[in-house]
Amino acid sequence: MPFREAMEAKYRDILAKYIEEQKESTLYLAQKFSRKSIENQVTPEEIISLHKMILQEMYPEMPTYVTHSFDLLLEIMLGYGFAYREHQSLRHQQKELRSEIEIAANVQHTLLDTKIPVVDGLDIGAISVPARLMNGDYYNFVQDENQCISIAIADVIGKGIPAALCMSMIKYAMDSLPGYRNEPSVLLENLNHVVEQNVDPSMFVTMFYGIYNHEHHLFSYASAGHEPGFFYDGKKKGFTEITARGLMLGIDKKTKYTQYEKKIEPGDMIILLSDGVTECRTSEGFVEKDTLLTYIDKYLHLSAQEIVNRIYKDLEQLQNFQLRDDFTLIILKRSV
Amino acid sequence: MDIQSCVNIQTEWDIVAARQLGRNVAKELGFGVVDQARITTAISELARNIFIYAHKGRVCIEKMNDKGHAGLRIIAVDSGPGINDIRLAMEDGYSTSGGLGAGLPGVKRLMDEFQIVSSQGKGTEITAVKWIR
């Protein structure tokens, strides 16, 4: 290693310089030296030994008590060297783990990828951002040949890898139930069976599922304990919470879900979200629902995708760019 | 040419005796000061493990010579409970080290060669070698 070979001469030079005159510029050289030696994996005990050796060379008449004191210091610093090596090895492991998780996140991204449908008269925007590398939220759109668009939004209680693994399963369970796509309550009942049987009892999933009939502008939906979204009334210019009752998926296999319907008029909006949106925490506590609605109101004139993007940016800033939970927000806007 | 000397480990003072033995042999063989300290620390760790977990065992030091290349071998043997999961014990951050970098992975890093054989209920034998650079 070139640094190691030059290390001795370099250290001798710096030490001699500093003993001669105690200048800040020499101390700066010493700082650069230590950075370089850390880069080259030189351990603390090696530095002590080097220091002692060079000092002995420079001052052969150096008292023996100084020499002995360095032996003691070396023994002490060996312990630090010991901890330092473990730290290095743990850092290396952490890097490996992180790149493994990044790959997993990419795989998840591909698995859960969904395209936002493009239809006349309906403007759809969606955003989903994980708090960590992997997302425990999930949304999915399916557009069928009968002018119906299904929307699913789900949240695994918990975040990170376990939640993400569970979510991949939900997605495939949904894909395997195409026959129930038009019946939100039946779909949730079937998914509930799958989750109840396959997912760890400590894990719960909330889901909101709806189908938008583009011909009659009728929105049918059911909820399995999911964070309530909002309807925006374009005429009254006001928001109402979407009330839909239903137990979370995976709790009781006999759970039945109620299906609701709502006529969507021109200018109306459907706002769906995960609790990462309403549980945005700032130094002053949770972001109030009213705050969220004010934001939506502020951006009403924009396209659905622009609205969700802006709201995410605003709430991200409110929280000092530290997401505490996965964040998913969907807006469907019927054009006037 | 293997010349072996051993120290029985039963009390904490025996750890010091094992260290002393290791340092003497390392010095004799011509190891530098830093390597002497590393070898001693490795011996100290292994002897401490015996003292704490197995209560009874011994640490032996051997001089080695491989085609003119000198080295030192530490053999730590105990008849303690054995290590259940060696892979786990060899993982950083595990064991009682608590970020001190000690424990078996620390010993492994200090030495050039490291071997461990352990069976539950019978005991553990750890061999570690350091060669003169």
mmCIF file with all atom_site columns, C-alpha atoms in Angstrom, chain A residues 130-241:
data_model
loop_
_atom_site.group_PDB
_atom_site.id
_atom_site.type_symbol
_atom_site.label_atom_id
_atom_site.label_alt_id
_atom_site.label_comp_id
_atom_site.label_asym_id
_atom_site.label_entity_id
_atom_site.label_seq_id
_atom_site.pdbx_PDB_ins_code
_atom_site.Cartn_x
_atom_site.Cartn_y
_atom_site.Cartn_z
_atom_site.occupancy
_atom_site.B_iso_or_equiv
_atom_site.pdbx_formal_charge
_atom_site.auth_seq_id
_atom_site.auth_comp_id
_atom_site.auth_asym_id
_atom_site.auth_atom_id
_atom_site.pdbx_PDB_model_num
ATOM 1   C CA . PRO A 1 130 ? -42.639 5.043   1.198   1.00 0.00 ? 130 PRO A CA 1
ATOM 2   C CA . ALA A 1 131 ? -41.312 6.349   4.528   1.00 0.00 ? 131 ALA A CA 1
ATOM 3   C CA . ARG A 1 132 ? -38.351 4.027   4.225   1.00 0.00 ? 132 ARG A CA 1
ATOM 4   C CA . LEU A 1 133 ? -37.091 2.154   1.206   1.00 0.00 ? 133 LEU A CA 1
ATOM 5   C CA . MET A 1 134 ? -40.015 -0.209  0.820   1.00 0.00 ? 134 MET A CA 1
ATOM 6   C CA . ASN A 1 135 ? -43.665 0.696   0.652   1.00 0.00 ? 135 ASN A CA 1
ATOM 7   C CA . GLY A 1 136 ? -46.349 -0.778  2.898   1.00 0.00 ? 136 GLY A CA 1
ATOM 8   C CA . ASP A 1 137 ? -49.031 1.187   1.067   1.00 0.00 ? 137 ASP A CA 1
ATOM 9   C CA . TYR A 1 138 ? -50.467 0.054   -2.178  1.00 0.00 ? 138 TYR A CA 1
ATOM 10  C CA . TYR A 1 139 ? -52.817 1.355   -4.794  1.00 0.00 ? 139 TYR A CA 1
ATOM 11  C CA . ASN A 1 140 ? -54.037 -0.187  -7.964  1.00 0.00 ? 140 ASN A CA 1
ATOM 12  C CA . PHE A 1 141 ? -56.210 0.785   -10.897 1.00 0.00 ? 141 PHE A CA 1
ATOM 13  C CA . VAL A 1 142 ? -57.880 -1.562  -13.332 1.00 0.00 ? 142 VAL A CA 1
ATOM 14  C CA . GLN A 1 143 ? -59.863 -0.370  -16.307 1.00 0.00 ? 143 GLN A CA 1
ATOM 15  C CA . ASP A 1 144 ? -62.172 -2.905  -17.919 1.00 0.00 ? 144 ASP A CA 1
ATOM 16  C CA . GLU A 1 145 ? -63.938 -3.080  -21.242 1.00 0.00 ? 145 GLU A CA 1
ATOM 17  C CA . ASN A 1 146 ? -67.276 -1.992  -19.658 1.00 0.00 ? 146 ASN A CA 1
ATOM 18  C CA . GLN A 1 147 ? -66.077 1.530   -18.923 1.00 0.00 ? 147 GLN A CA 1
ATOM 19  C CA . CYS A 1 148 ? -65.538 0.669   -15.271 1.00 0.00 ? 148 CYS A CA 1
ATOM 20  C CA . ILE A 1 149 ? -62.463 1.674   -13.325 1.00 0.00 ? 149 ILE A CA 1
ATOM 21  C CA . SER A 1 150 ? -61.618 -0.113  -10.127 1.00 0.00 ? 150 SER A CA 1
ATOM 22  C CA . ILE A 1 151 ? -59.535 1.607   -7.493  1.00 0.00 ? 151 ILE A CA 1
ATOM 23  C CA . ALA A 1 152 ? -57.905 -0.143  -4.591  1.00 0.00 ? 152 ALA A CA 1
ATOM 24  C CA . ILE A 1 153 ? -55.947 1.544   -1.840  1.00 0.00 ? 153 ILE A CA 1
ATOM 25  C CA . ALA A 1 154 ? -54.475 -0.487  0.976   1.00 0.00 ? 154 ALA A CA 1
ATOM 26  C CA . ASP A 1 155 ? -52.209 -0.046  3.946   1.00 0.00 ? 155 ASP A CA 1
ATOM 27  C CA . VAL A 1 156 ? -50.465 -2.714  5.971   1.00 0.00 ? 156 VAL A CA 1
ATOM 28  C CA . ILE A 1 157 ? -50.269 -1.731  9.610   1.00 0.00 ? 157 ILE A CA 1
ATOM 29  C CA . GLY A 1 158 ? -46.553 -1.296  10.065  1.00 0.00 ? 158 GLY A CA 1
ATOM 30  C CA . LYS A 1 159 ? -43.944 -0.204  7.607   1.00 0.00 ? 159 LYS A CA 1
ATOM 31  C CA . GLY A 1 160 ? -40.754 -1.352  5.968   1.00 0.00 ? 160 GLY A CA 1
ATOM 32  C CA . ILE A 1 161 ? -39.955 -4.793  4.665   1.00 0.00 ? 161 ILE A CA 1
ATOM 33  C CA . PRO A 1 162 ? -42.561 -6.904  6.495   1.00 0.00 ? 162 PRO A CA 1
ATOM 34  C CA . ALA A 1 163 ? -45.340 -4.593  5.319   1.00 0.00 ? 163 ALA A CA 1
ATOM 35  C CA . ALA A 1 164 ? -43.965 -4.606  1.774   1.00 0.00 ? 164 ALA A CA 1
ATOM 36  C CA . LEU A 1 165 ? -43.805 -8.405  1.629   1.00 0.00 ? 165 LEU A CA 1
ATOM 37  C CA . CYS A 1 166 ? -47.382 -8.628  2.806   1.00 0.00 ? 166 CYS A CA 1
ATOM 38  C CA . MET A 1 167 ? -48.495 -6.094  0.228   1.00 0.00 ? 167 MET A CA 1
ATOM 39  C CA . SER A 1 168 ? -47.122 -8.136  -2.662  1.00 0.00 ? 168 SER A CA 1
ATOM 40  C CA . MET A 1 169 ? -49.307 -11.000 -1.545  1.00 0.00 ? 169 MET A CA 1
ATOM 41  C CA . ILE A 1 170 ? -52.422 -8.806  -1.417  1.00 0.00 ? 170 ILE A CA 1
ATOM 42  C CA . LYS A 1 171 ? -51.749 -7.655  -4.961  1.00 0.00 ? 171 LYS A CA 1
ATOM 43  C CA . TYR A 1 172 ? -51.581 -11.215 -6.259  1.00 0.00 ? 172 TYR A CA 1
ATOM 44  C CA . ALA A 1 173 ? -54.626 -12.250 -4.281  1.00 0.00 ? 173 ALA A CA 1
ATOM 45  C CA . MET A 1 174 ? -56.508 -9.405  -5.943  1.00 0.00 ? 174 MET A CA 1
ATOM 46  C CA . ASP A 1 175 ? -55.293 -10.376 -9.376  1.00 0.00 ? 175 ASP A CA 1
ATOM 47  C CA . SER A 1 176 ? -56.598 -13.868 -8.800  1.00 0.00 ? 176 SER A CA 1
ATOM 48  C CA . LEU A 1 177 ? -60.119 -12.631 -8.016  1.00 0.00 ? 177 LEU A CA 1
ATOM 49  C CA . PRO A 1 178 ? -61.070 -10.921 -11.285 1.00 0.00 ? 178 PRO A CA 1
ATOM 50  C CA . GLY A 1 179 ? -64.641 -12.200 -11.087 1.00 0.00 ? 179 GLY A CA 1
ATOM 51  C CA . TYR A 1 180 ? -65.392 -10.088 -8.030  1.00 0.00 ? 180 TYR A CA 1
ATOM 52  C CA . ARG A 1 181 ? -63.926 -6.909  -9.407  1.00 0.00 ? 181 ARG A CA 1
ATOM 53  C CA . ASN A 1 182 ? -67.341 -5.314  -9.844  1.00 0.00 ? 182 ASN A CA 1
ATOM 54  C CA . GLU A 1 183 ? -68.535 -6.141  -6.353  1.00 0.00 ? 183 GLU A CA 1
ATOM 55  C CA . PRO A 1 184 ? -66.476 -4.224  -3.760  1.00 0.00 ? 184 PRO A CA 1
ATOM 56  C CA . SER A 1 185 ? -68.049 -5.944  -0.741  1.00 0.00 ? 185 SER A CA 1
ATOM 57  C CA . VAL A 1 186 ? -67.575 -9.440  -2.171  1.00 0.00 ? 186 VAL A CA 1
ATOM 58  C CA . LEU A 1 187 ? -64.017 -8.668  -3.206  1.00 0.00 ? 187 LEU A CA 1
ATOM 59  C CA . LEU A 1 188 ? -63.133 -7.523  0.313   1.00 0.00 ? 188 LEU A CA 1
ATOM 60  C CA . GLU A 1 189 ? -64.764 -10.607 1.811   1.00 0.00 ? 189 GLU A CA 1
ATOM 61  C CA . ASN A 1 190 ? -62.627 -12.833 -0.390  1.00 0.00 ? 190 ASN A CA 1
ATOM 62  C CA . LEU A 1 191 ? -59.454 -10.878 0.293   1.00 0.00 ? 191 LEU A CA 1
ATOM 63  C CA . ASN A 1 192 ? -60.225 -11.091 3.980   1.00 0.00 ? 192 ASN A CA 1
ATOM 64  C CA . HIS A 1 193 ? -60.104 -14.899 3.730   1.00 0.00 ? 193 HIS A CA 1
ATOM 65  C CA . VAL A 1 194 ? -56.746 -14.778 1.977   1.00 0.00 ? 194 VAL A CA 1
ATOM 66  C CA . VAL A 1 195 ? -55.221 -12.401 4.500   1.00 0.00 ? 195 VAL A CA 1
ATOM 67  C CA . GLU A 1 196 ? -56.685 -14.274 7.446   1.00 0.00 ? 196 GLU A CA 1
ATOM 68  C CA . GLN A 1 197 ? -55.179 -17.527 6.227   1.00 0.00 ? 197 GLN A CA 1
ATOM 69  C CA . ASN A 1 198 ? -51.816 -16.348 4.954   1.00 0.00 ? 198 ASN A CA 1
ATOM 70  C CA . VAL A 1 199 ? -50.662 -13.411 6.955   1.00 0.00 ? 199 VAL A CA 1
ATOM 71  C CA . ASP A 1 200 ? -49.084 -13.372 10.368  1.00 0.00 ? 200 ASP A CA 1
ATOM 72  C CA . PRO A 1 201 ? -51.780 -12.716 13.014  1.00 0.00 ? 201 PRO A CA 1
ATOM 73  C CA . SER A 1 202 ? -49.909 -9.655  14.210  1.00 0.00 ? 202 SER A CA 1
ATOM 74  C CA . MET A 1 203 ? -50.309 -8.026  10.820  1.00 0.00 ? 203 MET A CA 1
ATOM 75  C CA . PHE A 1 204 ? -53.421 -6.215  9.706   1.00 0.00 ? 204 PHE A CA 1
ATOM 76  C CA . VAL A 1 205 ? -54.361 -4.717  6.411   1.00 0.00 ? 205 VAL A CA 1
ATOM 77  C CA . THR A 1 206 ? -56.801 -1.917  5.772   1.00 0.00 ? 206 THR A CA 1
ATOM 78  C CA . MET A 1 207 ? -58.259 -1.485  2.331   1.00 0.00 ? 207 MET A CA 1
ATOM 79  C CA . PHE A 1 208 ? -60.658 0.746   0.503   1.00 0.00 ? 208 PHE A CA 1
ATOM 80  C CA . TYR A 1 209 ? -61.995 -0.631  -2.722  1.00 0.00 ? 209 TYR A CA 1
ATOM 81  C CA . GLY A 1 210 ? -64.242 1.141   -5.158  1.00 0.00 ? 210 GLY A CA 1
ATOM 82  C CA . ILE A 1 211 ? -65.450 0.831   -8.701  1.00 0.00 ? 211 ILE A CA 1
ATOM 83  C CA . TYR A 1 212 ? -66.323 3.806   -10.816 1.00 0.00 ? 212 TYR A CA 1
ATOM 84  C CA . ASN A 1 213 ? -68.918 3.253   -13.473 1.00 0.00 ? 213 ASN A CA 1
ATOM 85  C CA . HIS A 1 214 ? -67.987 5.714   -16.128 1.00 0.00 ? 214 HIS A CA 1
ATOM 86  C CA . GLU A 1 215 ? -71.258 5.338   -18.013 1.00 0.00 ? 215 GLU A CA 1
ATOM 87  C CA . HIS A 1 216 ? -73.581 6.151   -15.089 1.00 0.00 ? 216 HIS A CA 1
ATOM 88  C CA . HIS A 1 217 ? -71.004 8.011   -13.007 1.00 0.00 ? 217 HIS A CA 1
ATOM 89  C CA . LEU A 1 218 ? -71.805 5.819   -10.088 1.00 0.00 ? 218 LEU A CA 1
ATOM 90  C CA . PHE A 1 219 ? -69.125 5.059   -7.514  1.00 0.00 ? 219 PHE A CA 1
ATOM 91  C CA . SER A 1 220 ? -69.630 1.805   -5.547  1.00 0.00 ? 220 SER A CA 1
ATOM 92  C CA . TYR A 1 221 ? -67.309 1.164   -2.666  1.00 0.00 ? 221 TYR A CA 1
ATOM 93  C CA . ALA A 1 222 ? -66.583 -0.736  0.513   1.00 0.00 ? 222 ALA A CA 1
ATOM 94  C CA . SER A 1 223 ? -63.962 -0.314  3.195   1.00 0.00 ? 223 SER A CA 1
ATOM 95  C CA . ALA A 1 224 ? -62.074 -2.693  5.425   1.00 0.00 ? 224 ALA A CA 1
ATOM 96  C CA . GLY A 1 225 ? -61.179 -0.374  8.266   1.00 0.00 ? 225 GLY A CA 1
ATOM 97  C CA . HIS A 1 226 ? -59.365 1.977   5.946   1.00 0.00 ? 226 HIS A CA 1
ATOM 98  C CA . GLU A 1 227 ? -58.636 5.616   6.680   1.00 0.00 ? 227 GLU A CA 1
ATOM 99  C CA . PRO A 1 228 ? -61.738 7.473   5.447   1.00 0.00 ? 228 PRO A CA 1
ATOM 100 C CA . GLY A 1 229 ? -61.364 9.584   2.338   1.00 0.00 ? 229 GLY A CA 1
ATOM 101 C CA . PHE A 1 230 ? -63.499 12.524  1.202   1.00 0.00 ? 230 PHE A CA 1
ATOM 102 C CA . PHE A 1 231 ? -66.075 13.451  -1.388  1.00 0.00 ? 231 PHE A CA 1
ATOM 103 C CA . TYR A 1 232 ? -65.903 16.941  -2.753  1.00 0.00 ? 232 TYR A CA 1
ATOM 104 C CA . ASP A 1 233 ? -69.183 18.432  -3.824  1.00 0.00 ? 233 ASP A CA 1
ATOM 105 C CA . GLY A 1 234 ? -68.501 20.671  -6.816  1.00 0.00 ? 234 GLY A CA 1
ATOM 106 C CA . LYS A 1 235 ? -71.812 22.549  -6.472  1.00 0.00 ? 235 LYS A CA 1
ATOM 107 C CA . LYS A 1 236 ? -71.751 23.152  -2.709  1.00 0.00 ? 236 LYS A CA 1
ATOM 108 C CA . LYS A 1 237 ? -67.980 23.516  -2.751  1.00 0.00 ? 237 LYS A CA 1
ATOM 109 C CA . GLY A 1 238 ? -67.597 21.429  0.377   1.00 0.00 ? 238 GLY A CA 1
ATOM 110 C CA . PHE A 1 239 ? -66.022 18.217  1.606   1.00 0.00 ? 239 PHE A CA 1
ATOM 111 C CA . THR A 1 240 ? -67.711 15.300  3.346   1.00 0.00 ? 240 THR A CA 1
ATOM 112 C CA . GLU A 1 241 ? -65.969 12.359  4.888   1.00 0.00 ? 241 GLU A CA 1
#
